[in-house]
Coordinates of C-alpha atoms in Angstrom, one line a residue:
X26 CA 160.5 134.6 21.3
X27 CA 159.5 131.3 22.9
X28 CA 162.9 129.8 22.3
X29 CA 164.6 132.8 23.8
X30 CA 162.4 132.7 26.9
X31 CA 163.1 128.9 27.2
X32 CA 166.8 129.5 27.0
X33 CA 166.7 132.1 29.8
X34 CA 164.7 129.7 32.0
X35 CA 167.2 126.9 31.3
X36 CA 170.1 129.2 32.3
X37 CA 168.3 130.3 35.5
X38 CA 167.8 126.6 36.4
X39 CA 171.3 125.6 35.5
X40 CA 174.0 124.5 38.1
X41 CA 176.1 127.4 37.0
X42 CA 173.3 129.9 37.8
X43 CA 172.8 128.2 41.2
X44 CA 176.5 128.5 42.1
X45 CA 176.4 132.1 41.0
X46 CA 173.4 132.7 43.3
X47 CA 175.0 131.1 46.3
X48 CA 178.2 133.1 45.7
X49 CA 176.3 136.3 45.3
X50 CA 174.4 135.6 48.6
X51 CA 177.7 135.0 50.4
X52 CA 179.0 138.3 49.1
X53 CA 175.8 140.2 49.9
X54 CA 175.8 138.9 53.5
X55 CA 179.5 139.7 53.9
X56 CA 179.0 143.3 52.6
X57 CA 176.2 143.9 55.2
X58 CA 178.3 142.6 58.1
X59 CA 181.6 144.2 57.0
X60 CA 180.1 147.6 56.2
X61 CA 177.8 147.9 59.2
X62 CA 180.5 146.3 61.4
X63 CA 183.0 148.9 60.4
X64 CA 180.5 151.7 61.1
X65 CA 180.2 150.4 64.7
X66 CA 183.5 152.1 65.3
X67 CA 182.0 155.5 64.4
X68 CA 180.2 157.4 67.2
X69 CA 176.9 158.2 65.3
X70 CA 176.3 154.5 64.6
X71 CA 177.1 153.6 68.2
X72 CA 174.6 156.2 69.3
X73 CA 171.9 155.0 67.0
X74 CA 171.9 151.4 68.4
X75 CA 171.5 152.7 72.0
X76 CA 167.7 152.0 72.3
X77 CA 168.2 148.4 71.0
X78 CA 171.0 147.6 73.5
X79 CA 169.5 149.5 76.4
X80 CA 166.2 147.6 76.2
X81 CA 167.6 144.2 75.4
X82 CA 167.8 141.7 78.3
X83 CA 170.7 140.0 76.5
X84 CA 172.8 143.2 76.1
X85 CA 171.7 146.0 78.5
X86 CA 174.3 144.8 81.1
X87 CA 177.0 146.1 78.8
X88 CA 175.9 149.6 79.5
X89 CA 176.6 151.5 82.7
X90 CA 173.3 153.5 82.7
X91 CA 170.9 151.7 80.3
X92 CA 167.8 153.2 82.0
X93 CA 168.9 156.8 81.2
X94 CA 169.4 156.4 77.4
X95 CA 166.3 158.3 76.3
X96 CA 167.4 161.7 77.5
X97 CA 170.7 161.3 75.8
X98 CA 169.6 160.3 72.3
X99 CA 170.8 162.4 69.3
X100 CA 169.8 162.4 65.6
X101 CA 172.2 161.1 62.9
X102 CA 174.4 164.0 61.8
X103 CA 173.9 165.9 65.1
X104 CA 176.8 166.7 67.3
X105 CA 176.1 167.3 71.0
X106 CA 179.4 167.1 73.0
X107 CA 177.5 166.6 76.3
X108 CA 175.6 163.7 74.9
X109 CA 178.8 162.2 73.5
X110 CA 180.3 162.5 77.0
X111 CA 177.4 160.6 78.5
X112 CA 177.6 157.9 75.8
X113 CA 181.3 157.5 76.6
X114 CA 180.6 157.1 80.4
X115 CA 177.8 154.7 79.5
X116 CA 180.3 152.4 77.6
X117 CA 178.2 152.9 74.5
X118 CA 181.4 153.2 72.3
X119 CA 183.2 150.4 74.0
X120 CA 180.3 148.0 73.5
X121 CA 179.8 149.2 69.9
X122 CA 183.4 148.5 69.0
X123 CA 183.2 145.0 70.4
X124 CA 180.0 144.3 68.5
X125 CA 181.6 145.8 65.3
X126 CA 184.6 143.5 65.7
X127 CA 182.3 140.5 65.9
X128 CA 180.3 141.6 62.9
X129 CA 183.6 142.1 60.9
X130 CA 184.7 138.6 61.8
X131 CA 181.4 137.2 60.7
X132 CA 181.5 139.1 57.4
X133 CA 185.1 138.1 56.5
X134 CA 184.5 134.4 57.5
X135 CA 181.4 134.4 55.3
X136 CA 183.3 135.9 52.5
X137 CA 186.1 133.4 53.0
X138 CA 183.4 130.8 52.1
X139 CA 184.1 131.6 48.5
X140 CA 187.5 129.8 48.9
X141 CA 187.2 127.6 52.0
X142 CA 184.0 125.7 52.8
X143 CA 185.0 125.1 56.5
X144 CA 185.7 128.8 57.2
X145 CA 182.5 129.7 55.3
X146 CA 180.5 127.2 57.3
X147 CA 181.5 128.9 60.5
X148 CA 180.9 132.4 59.2
X149 CA 177.5 131.5 57.7
X150 CA 176.4 129.7 60.9
X151 CA 177.2 132.9 62.8
X152 CA 175.4 135.0 60.2
X153 CA 172.4 132.7 60.5
X154 CA 172.3 133.0 64.3
X155 CA 172.8 136.8 64.5
X156 CA 169.3 137.7 63.1
X157 CA 167.6 135.9 66.0
X158 CA 169.1 138.4 68.4
X159 CA 168.5 141.3 66.1
X160 CA 164.8 140.4 65.4
X161 CA 164.3 140.1 69.2
X162 CA 164.6 143.9 69.3
X163 CA 161.1 144.1 67.8
X164 CA 159.8 142.6 71.0
X165 CA 162.0 144.6 73.4
X166 CA 162.6 148.0 71.8
X167 CA 159.7 150.6 72.0
X168 CA 161.5 152.7 69.4
X169 CA 161.0 149.9 66.8
X170 CA 157.3 151.0 66.5
X171 CA 155.7 154.3 65.6
X172 CA 154.9 156.2 68.8
X173 CA 151.5 157.4 69.7
X174 CA 151.9 161.2 69.0
X175 CA 148.5 161.9 67.6
X176 CA 148.3 159.9 64.5
X177 CA 146.0 156.8 64.5
X178 CA 148.7 154.7 62.9
X179 CA 151.0 153.7 65.8
X180 CA 152.2 150.6 67.6
X181 CA 151.9 147.2 65.9
X182 CA 152.1 146.7 62.9
X183 CA 153.5 150.2 62.1
X184 CA 157.2 149.8 62.1
X185 CA 159.3 152.9 62.7
X186 CA 162.6 153.6 60.8
X187 CA 164.4 151.6 63.5
X188 CA 161.9 148.7 63.2
X189 CA 162.2 148.6 59.4
X190 CA 166.0 148.4 59.8
X191 CA 165.6 145.4 62.1
X192 CA 163.1 143.7 59.8
X193 CA 165.7 143.4 57.0
X194 CA 167.4 140.7 59.0
X195 CA 164.7 138.2 57.9
X196 CA 166.4 138.3 54.5
X197 CA 169.8 137.6 56.1
X198 CA 168.3 134.8 58.0
X199 CA 166.9 133.1 54.9
X200 CA 169.9 133.7 52.8
X201 CA 172.4 132.5 55.4
X202 CA 170.3 129.3 55.8
X203 CA 170.4 128.6 52.1
X204 CA 174.2 129.1 52.0
X205 CA 174.5 126.9 55.2
X206 CA 172.6 124.1 53.5
X207 CA 174.7 124.3 50.4
X208 CA 177.9 124.3 52.3
X209 CA 176.9 121.4 54.4
X210 CA 175.9 119.4 51.4
X211 CA 179.2 120.1 49.6
X212 CA 181.2 119.3 52.7
X213 CA 179.4 116.0 53.2
X214 CA 179.9 115.2 49.5
X215 CA 183.6 115.9 49.9
X216 CA 183.9 113.8 53.1
X217 CA 182.0 110.9 51.5
X218 CA 184.2 111.0 48.4
X219 CA 187.3 111.0 50.6
X220 CA 186.0 108.1 52.7
X221 CA 185.2 106.1 49.6
X222 CA 188.7 106.6 48.3
X223 CA 190.2 105.5 51.6
X224 CA 188.0 102.4 51.6
X225 CA 189.1 101.6 48.1
X226 CA 192.8 101.9 48.9
X227 CA 192.4 99.7 52.0
X228 CA 190.5 97.1 50.0
X229 CA 193.4 97.0 47.5
X230 CA 196.0 96.2 50.2

């Protein structure tokens, strides 16, 4: 039993296991950005991010009527033509499609990191930067916290469903940083090797 346990620990600590972990993290980050980015082209997803965008000092200017969003909110799976009409006039869908395009680009660049360190570096750097904006929603979006509707558990630290969705970006932040560090180290190693070879060739002349 001890030998088996030791063998497992050795595999987990091996360079192969490390490379598998980095690759899996790239794929996981790419899946999140590609899947959610694609959903940004669907009205229900665009509707659901309205509170975040409308309350954000960095994004609210993309909307035509950010102050009026509360009376036009709908639940997922709910279809109200009059609210969809307002969302259209608010530029909710136009902004969401633009955001979705950015997220798709980040996802595919991160995934490309499995084959190209330079493309992966760009994608992972963007994936690392994005959570800072997303996590700022915890400070600007009232809907991120449980409202005071009678229960004693409301406000900080009681995250609502929307708040819990935002909090998951801490994992993306940490994972993207690890991938970024690994990619930078490998690129520096490649560049140092190339420089050493060039220096050797020049010395031989």
